[in-house]
Amino acid sequence: MGFNINLTKALDQYEGLVDYAIQEVADLGITEFKDFIIDKKGGEFNLPVFAPLIFEPVIKKNLVLPFLRIDAVNISASRSKNIVKTAIEGRDHTVKEHISNGDFSISINGLIANDEFTKDYPKGKLFLLKQFLNAPYSLRITHAILNRLGVYEIVIDNYSIPSIDGVKNIQKFSLQATSDEPIELIIRDNV
């Protein structure tokens, strides 16, 4: 039993569906969804890119990094709530008091490759990714879904860079992060 698939025809049909979806959204007057499909002619893998992850440039006294765009990412975000539960004598349940929303816990799995689909290992991008992951700062990010959730900065908790069997031109990575918000201090002279 074999399958005959014309890959070129399948990709052309897929590109046609992407164009159709973009036009439908434009016809409805909904512009909010246009930024999800970024580069329909192809990113690192010569395929349409849906919501890439972009690490914004870091410019600090001891560290300067350019931006890094990662096309193939799968992101999951979850959030806890800070709730105080108080047991009261004579009652079978607790009284709940919502204190605040917690931080987002973010899990990112992705693949990096060279910009051109070559057989070379993406050592330059891996080195840059490692610099971002080891940076002792919160990282400013751009991602369509995370930004809509209000997440613009993350702190890397841990990461792993495993190998992929039989492939030398793609590098897999995964990381765990926590959302962060800058704290502004106001200094007053008259206090």
PDB file of C-alpha atoms in Angstrom:
ATOM      1  CA  MET A   1       0.000   0.000   0.000  1.00  0.00           C
ATOM      2  CA  GLY A   2       1.571   3.299  -1.038  1.00  0.00           C
ATOM      3  CA  PHE A   3       0.621   6.929  -1.147  1.00  0.00           C
ATOM      4  CA  ASN A   4       1.366   9.225  -4.041  1.00  0.00           C
ATOM      5  CA  ILE A   5       1.374  12.822  -2.839  1.00  0.00           C
ATOM      6  CA  ASN A   6       2.239  15.764  -5.047  1.00  0.00           C
ATOM      7  CA  LEU A   7       3.949  17.991  -2.460  1.00  0.00           C
ATOM      8  CA  THR A   8       4.100  21.042  -4.727  1.00  0.00           C
ATOM      9  CA  LYS A   9       0.370  20.850  -5.413  1.00  0.00           C
ATOM     10  CA  ALA A  10      -0.416  20.376  -1.707  1.00  0.00           C
ATOM     11  CA  LEU A  11       1.700  23.410  -0.735  1.00  0.00           C
ATOM     12  CA  ASP A  12       0.091  25.517  -3.486  1.00  0.00           C
ATOM     13  CA  GLN A  13      -3.357  24.564  -2.170  1.00  0.00           C
ATOM     14  CA  TYR A  14      -2.257  25.427   1.364  1.00  0.00           C
ATOM     15  CA  GLU A  15      -0.953  28.811   0.198  1.00  0.00           C
ATOM     16  CA  GLY A  16      -4.273  29.395  -1.551  1.00  0.00           C
ATOM     17  CA  LEU A  17      -6.127  28.655   1.687  1.00  0.00           C
ATOM     18  CA  VAL A  18      -3.902  31.097   3.578  1.00  0.00           C
ATOM     19  CA  ASP A  19      -4.597  33.807   0.969  1.00  0.00           C
ATOM     20  CA  TYR A  20      -8.332  33.047   1.160  1.00  0.00           C
ATOM     21  CA  ALA A  21      -8.351  33.243   4.972  1.00  0.00           C
ATOM     22  CA  ILE A  22      -6.505  36.573   4.963  1.00  0.00           C
ATOM     23  CA  GLN A  23      -8.916  37.978   2.383  1.00  0.00           C
ATOM     24  CA  GLU A  24     -11.950  36.761   4.358  1.00  0.00           C
ATOM     25  CA  VAL A  25     -10.676  38.464   7.502  1.00  0.00           C
ATOM     26  CA  ALA A  26      -9.970  41.653   5.538  1.00  0.00           C
ATOM     27  CA  ASP A  27     -13.446  41.551   3.994  1.00  0.00           C
ATOM     28  CA  LEU A  28     -15.004  41.308   7.449  1.00  0.00           C
ATOM     29  CA  GLY A  29     -13.080  44.386   8.529  1.00  0.00           C
ATOM     30  CA  ILE A  30     -11.290  42.457  11.255  1.00  0.00           C
ATOM     31  CA  THR A  31      -7.671  43.547  11.318  1.00  0.00           C
ATOM     32  CA  GLU A  32      -6.801  41.997  14.684  1.00  0.00           C
ATOM     33  CA  PHE A  33      -5.988  38.587  13.195  1.00  0.00           C
ATOM     34  CA  LYS A  34      -3.718  39.688  10.318  1.00  0.00           C
ATOM     35  CA  ASP A  35      -0.553  39.628  12.433  1.00  0.00           C
ATOM     36  CA  PHE A  36      -0.880  35.903  13.134  1.00  0.00           C
ATOM     37  CA  ILE A  37       0.297  34.877   9.679  1.00  0.00           C
ATOM     38  CA  ILE A  38       3.542  36.758   9.297  1.00  0.00           C
ATOM     39  CA  ASP A  39       5.478  35.488   6.317  1.00  0.00           C
ATOM     40  CA  LYS A  40       3.364  33.380   3.999  1.00  0.00           C
ATOM     41  CA  LYS A  41       6.175  32.911   1.475  1.00  0.00           C
ATOM     42  CA  GLY A  42       8.259  31.066   4.010  1.00  0.00           C
ATOM     43  CA  GLY A  43      10.482  31.489   6.991  1.00  0.00           C
ATOM     44  CA  GLU A  44      13.212  29.128   8.096  1.00  0.00           C
ATOM     45  CA  PHE A  45      11.337  26.111   6.733  1.00  0.00           C
ATOM     46  CA  ASN A  46       9.963  27.703   3.534  1.00  0.00           C
ATOM     47  CA  LEU A  47       6.414  27.411   4.875  1.00  0.00           C
ATOM     48  CA  PRO A  48       3.916  30.049   6.036  1.00  0.00           C
ATOM     49  CA  VAL A  49       4.761  31.288   9.528  1.00  0.00           C
ATOM     50  CA  PHE A  50       2.017  31.471  12.146  1.00  0.00           C
ATOM     51  CA  ALA A  51       2.874  33.729  15.099  1.00  0.00           C
ATOM     52  CA  PRO A  52       6.672  33.523  15.357  1.00  0.00           C
ATOM     53  CA  LEU A  53       8.419  34.257  18.646  1.00  0.00           C
ATOM     54  CA  ILE A  54      10.705  37.281  18.534  1.00  0.00           C
ATOM     55  CA  PHE A  55      13.230  38.048  21.244  1.00  0.00           C
ATOM     56  CA  GLU A  56      13.655  41.840  21.150  1.00  0.00           C
ATOM     57  CA  PRO A  57      17.187  43.318  21.254  1.00  0.00           C
ATOM     58  CA  VAL A  58      18.932  43.473  24.634  1.00  0.00           C
ATOM     59  CA  ILE A  59      21.100  46.518  25.223  1.00  0.00           C
ATOM     60  CA  LYS A  60      22.694  46.498  28.658  1.00  0.00           C
ATOM     61  CA  LYS A  61      26.035  47.667  29.990  1.00  0.00           C
ATOM     62  CA  ASN A  62      27.617  44.214  29.746  1.00  0.00           C
ATOM     63  CA  LEU A  63      25.416  42.550  27.087  1.00  0.00           C
ATOM     64  CA  VAL A  64      24.261  43.601  23.617  1.00  0.00           C
ATOM     65  CA  LEU A  65      22.127  41.174  21.591  1.00  0.00           C
ATOM     66  CA  PRO A  66      20.270  41.755  18.297  1.00  0.00           C
ATOM     67  CA  PHE A  67      16.732  40.501  17.833  1.00  0.00           C
ATOM     68  CA  LEU A  68      16.109  36.783  17.243  1.00  0.00           C
ATOM     69  CA  ARG A  69      13.075  35.503  15.335  1.00  0.00           C
ATOM     70  CA  ILE A  70      12.074  31.869  15.773  1.00  0.00           C
ATOM     71  CA  ASP A  71       9.488  30.688  13.250  1.00  0.00           C
ATOM     72  CA  ALA A  72       8.677  27.180  14.490  1.00  0.00           C
ATOM     73  CA  VAL A  73       7.376  27.499  18.052  1.00  0.00           C
ATOM     74  CA  ASN A  74       4.640  25.914  20.110  1.00  0.00           C
ATOM     75  CA  ILE A  75       3.701  28.007  23.144  1.00  0.00           C
ATOM     76  CA  SER A  76       1.522  27.126  26.114  1.00  0.00           C
ATOM     77  CA  ALA A  77       0.610  29.621  28.830  1.00  0.00           C
ATOM     78  CA  SER A  78      -1.147  28.980  32.135  1.00  0.00           C
ATOM     79  CA  ARG A  79      -1.921  31.282  35.037  1.00  0.00           C
ATOM     80  CA  SER A  80      -2.622  30.675  38.680  1.00  0.00           C
ATOM     81  CA  LYS A  81      -4.585  32.894  41.039  1.00  0.00           C
ATOM     82  CA  ASN A  82      -3.572  33.961  44.515  1.00  0.00           C
ATOM     83  CA  ILE A  83      -6.530  33.007  46.695  1.00  0.00           C
ATOM     84  CA  VAL A  84      -6.582  32.877  50.490  1.00  0.00           C
ATOM     85  CA  LYS A  85      -8.777  30.054  51.824  1.00  0.00           C
ATOM     86  CA  THR A  86      -9.863  30.435  55.406  1.00  0.00           C
ATOM     87  CA  ALA A  87     -11.410  27.562  57.346  1.00  0.00           C
ATOM     88  CA  ILE A  88     -14.190  28.577  59.715  1.00  0.00           C
ATOM     89  CA  GLU A  89     -15.207  26.434  62.630  1.00  0.00           C
ATOM     90  CA  GLY A  90     -18.569  24.755  62.168  1.00  0.00           C
ATOM     91  CA  ARG A  91     -18.571  25.019  58.374  1.00  0.00           C
ATOM     92  CA  ASP A  92     -17.838  22.261  55.878  1.00  0.00           C
ATOM     93  CA  HIS A  93     -16.127  24.566  53.385  1.00  0.00           C
ATOM     94  CA  THR A  94     -13.671  27.436  53.355  1.00  0.00           C
ATOM     95  CA  VAL A  95     -14.173  31.116  52.675  1.00  0.00           C
ATOM     96  CA  LYS A  96     -12.247  32.174  49.570  1.00  0.00           C
ATOM     97  CA  GLU A  97     -10.732  35.612  49.108  1.00  0.00           C
ATOM     98  CA  HIS A  98      -9.246  36.536  45.744  1.00  0.00           C
ATOM     99  CA  ILE A  99      -6.036  38.464  46.387  1.00  0.00           C
ATOM    100  CA  SER A 100      -4.587  38.818  42.885  1.00  0.00           C
ATOM    101  CA  ASN A 101      -3.826  37.026  39.664  1.00  0.00           C
ATOM    102  CA  GLY A 102      -0.521  35.187  39.596  1.00  0.00           C
ATOM    103  CA  ASP A 103       2.195  35.170  36.963  1.00  0.00           C
ATOM    104  CA  PHE A 104       1.836  33.301  33.693  1.00  0.00           C
ATOM    105  CA  SER A 105       3.813  30.052  33.479  1.00  0.00           C
ATOM    106  CA  ILE A 106       4.946  29.708  29.886  1.00  0.00           C
ATOM    107  CA  SER A 107       6.218  26.601  28.119  1.00  0.00           C
ATOM    108  CA  ILE A 108       7.928  27.066  24.747  1.00  0.00           C
ATOM    109  CA  ASN A 109       9.004  24.256  22.408  1.00  0.00           C
ATOM    110  CA  GLY A 110      10.646  25.133  19.134  1.00  0.00           C
ATOM    111  CA  LEU A 111      12.991  24.398  16.276  1.00  0.00           C
ATOM    112  CA  ILE A 112      15.716  26.587  14.847  1.00  0.00           C
ATOM    113  CA  ALA A 113      17.304  26.324  11.424  1.00  0.00           C
ATOM    114  CA  ASN A 114      19.268  28.566   9.094  1.00  0.00           C
ATOM    115  CA  ASP A 115      17.300  31.175   7.139  1.00  0.00           C
ATOM    116  CA  GLU A 116      17.946  29.287   3.944  1.00  0.00           C
ATOM    117  CA  PHE A 117      16.971  25.629   4.115  1.00  0.00           C
ATOM    118  CA  THR A 118      20.468  24.180   3.970  1.00  0.00           C
ATOM    119  CA  LYS A 119      22.203  21.129   5.322  1.00  0.00           C
ATOM    120  CA  ASP A 120      24.341  23.229   7.673  1.00  0.00           C
ATOM    121  CA  TYR A 121      23.869  23.131  11.433  1.00  0.00           C
ATOM    122  CA  PRO A 122      22.389  26.439  12.729  1.00  0.00           C
ATOM    123  CA  LYS A 123      25.327  27.147  15.055  1.00  0.00           C
ATOM    124  CA  GLY A 124      25.008  30.931  14.736  1.00  0.00           C
ATOM    125  CA  LYS A 125      21.344  30.951  15.740  1.00  0.00           C
ATOM    126  CA  LEU A 126      21.980  28.432  18.513  1.00  0.00           C
ATOM    127  CA  PHE A 127      24.753  30.628  19.922  1.00  0.00           C
ATOM    128  CA  LEU A 128      22.442  33.674  19.843  1.00  0.00           C
ATOM    129  CA  LEU A 129      19.573  31.697  21.403  1.00  0.00           C
ATOM    130  CA  LYS A 130      21.913  30.520  24.167  1.00  0.00           C
ATOM    131  CA  GLN A 131      22.924  34.134  24.846  1.00  0.00           C
ATOM    132  CA  PHE A 132      19.257  35.093  25.274  1.00  0.00           C
ATOM    133  CA  LEU A 133      18.512  32.069  27.473  1.00  0.00           C
ATOM    134  CA  ASN A 134      21.518  32.758  29.734  1.00  0.00           C
ATOM    135  CA  ALA A 135      20.909  36.515  30.003  1.00  0.00           C
ATOM    136  CA  PRO A 136      20.435  37.606  33.645  1.00  0.00           C
ATOM    137  CA  TYR A 137      17.606  39.965  32.647  1.00  0.00           C
ATOM    138  CA  SER A 138      13.960  39.749  31.784  1.00  0.00           C
ATOM    139  CA  LEU A 139      13.557  39.415  28.019  1.00  0.00           C
ATOM    140  CA  ARG A 140      11.197  41.538  25.968  1.00  0.00           C
ATOM    141  CA  ILE A 141       9.275  39.368  23.471  1.00  0.00           C
ATOM    142  CA  THR A 142       6.860  39.756  20.609  1.00  0.00           C
ATOM    143  CA  HIS A 143       4.378  36.940  20.048  1.00  0.00           C
ATOM    144  CA  ALA A 144       0.818  37.454  18.811  1.00  0.00           C
ATOM    145  CA  ILE A 145      -0.862  35.243  21.429  1.00  0.00           C
ATOM    146  CA  LEU A 146       1.313  36.085  24.443  1.00  0.00           C
ATOM    147  CA  ASN A 147       1.053  39.813  23.737  1.00  0.00           C
ATOM    148  CA  ARG A 148      -2.744  39.526  23.596  1.00  0.00           C
ATOM    149  CA  LEU A 149      -2.599  37.919  27.055  1.00  0.00           C
ATOM    150  CA  GLY A 150      -0.629  40.937  28.287  1.00  0.00           C
ATOM    151  CA  VAL A 151       2.742  39.172  28.373  1.00  0.00           C
ATOM    152  CA  TYR A 152       5.509  41.344  26.920  1.00  0.00           C
ATOM    153  CA  GLU A 153       8.444  40.278  29.103  1.00  0.00           C
ATOM    154  CA  ILE A 154       9.533  36.873  30.368  1.00  0.00           C
ATOM    155  CA  VAL A 155      12.169  35.488  32.698  1.00  0.00           C
ATOM    156  CA  ILE A 156      13.718  32.159  31.679  1.00  0.00           C
ATOM    157  CA  ASP A 157      13.402  29.589  34.489  1.00  0.00           C
ATOM    158  CA  ASN A 158      15.101  26.649  32.728  1.00  0.00           C
ATOM    159  CA  TYR A 159      15.773  25.300  29.269  1.00  0.00           C
ATOM    160  CA  SER A 160      16.953  22.212  27.406  1.00  0.00           C
ATOM    161  CA  ILE A 161      18.518  21.718  23.991  1.00  0.00           C
ATOM    162  CA  PRO A 162      18.126  18.044  22.967  1.00  0.00           C
ATOM    163  CA  SER A 163      19.345  16.531  19.724  1.00  0.00           C
ATOM    164  CA  ILE A 164      17.100  15.135  17.008  1.00  0.00           C
ATOM    165  CA  ASP A 165      17.987  11.688  15.660  1.00  0.00           C
ATOM    166  CA  GLY A 166      19.044  11.653  12.017  1.00  0.00           C
ATOM    167  CA  VAL A 167      18.878  15.425  11.510  1.00  0.00           C
ATOM    168  CA  LYS A 168      21.832  17.776  11.561  1.00  0.00           C
ATOM    169  CA  ASN A 169      20.393  20.999  10.111  1.00  0.00           C
ATOM    170  CA  ILE A 170      17.655  21.560  12.718  1.00  0.00           C
ATOM    171  CA  GLN A 171      18.058  22.104  16.452  1.00  0.00           C
ATOM    172  CA  LYS A 172      15.230  21.491  18.906  1.00  0.00           C
ATOM    173  CA  PHE A 173      14.858  23.442  22.163  1.00  0.00           C
ATOM    174  CA  SER A 174      12.392  23.836  24.988  1.00  0.00           C
ATOM    175  CA  LEU A 175      12.174  26.310  27.832  1.00  0.00           C
ATOM    176  CA  GLN A 176      10.073  27.216  30.830  1.00  0.00           C
ATOM    177  CA  ALA A 177       9.532  30.890  31.591  1.00  0.00           C
ATOM    178  CA  THR A 178       7.550  33.167  33.884  1.00  0.00           C
ATOM    179  CA  SER A 179       5.875  36.393  32.817  1.00  0.00           C
ATOM    180  CA  ASP A 180       7.383  39.580  34.166  1.00  0.00           C
ATOM    181  CA  GLU A 181       6.345  43.198  34.411  1.00  0.00           C
ATOM    182  CA  PRO A 182       8.762  46.047  34.959  1.00  0.00           C
ATOM    183  CA  ILE A 183       8.429  47.841  38.264  1.00  0.00           C
ATOM    184  CA  GLU A 184       8.716  51.598  38.070  1.00  0.00           C
ATOM    185  CA  LEU A 185      10.140  53.413  41.042  1.00  0.00           C
ATOM    186  CA  ILE A 186       9.148  57.008  41.595  1.00  0.00           C
ATOM    187  CA  ILE A 187      11.735  59.102  43.412  1.00  0.00           C
ATOM    188  CA  ARG A 188      10.345  62.192  45.095  1.00  0.00           C
ATOM    189  CA  ASP A 189      12.565  64.943  46.404  1.00  0.00           C
ATOM    190  CA  ASN A 190      10.097  66.371  48.913  1.00  0.00           C
ATOM    191  CA  VAL A 191       9.435  63.248  50.962  1.00  0.00           C
TER     192      VAL A 191
END
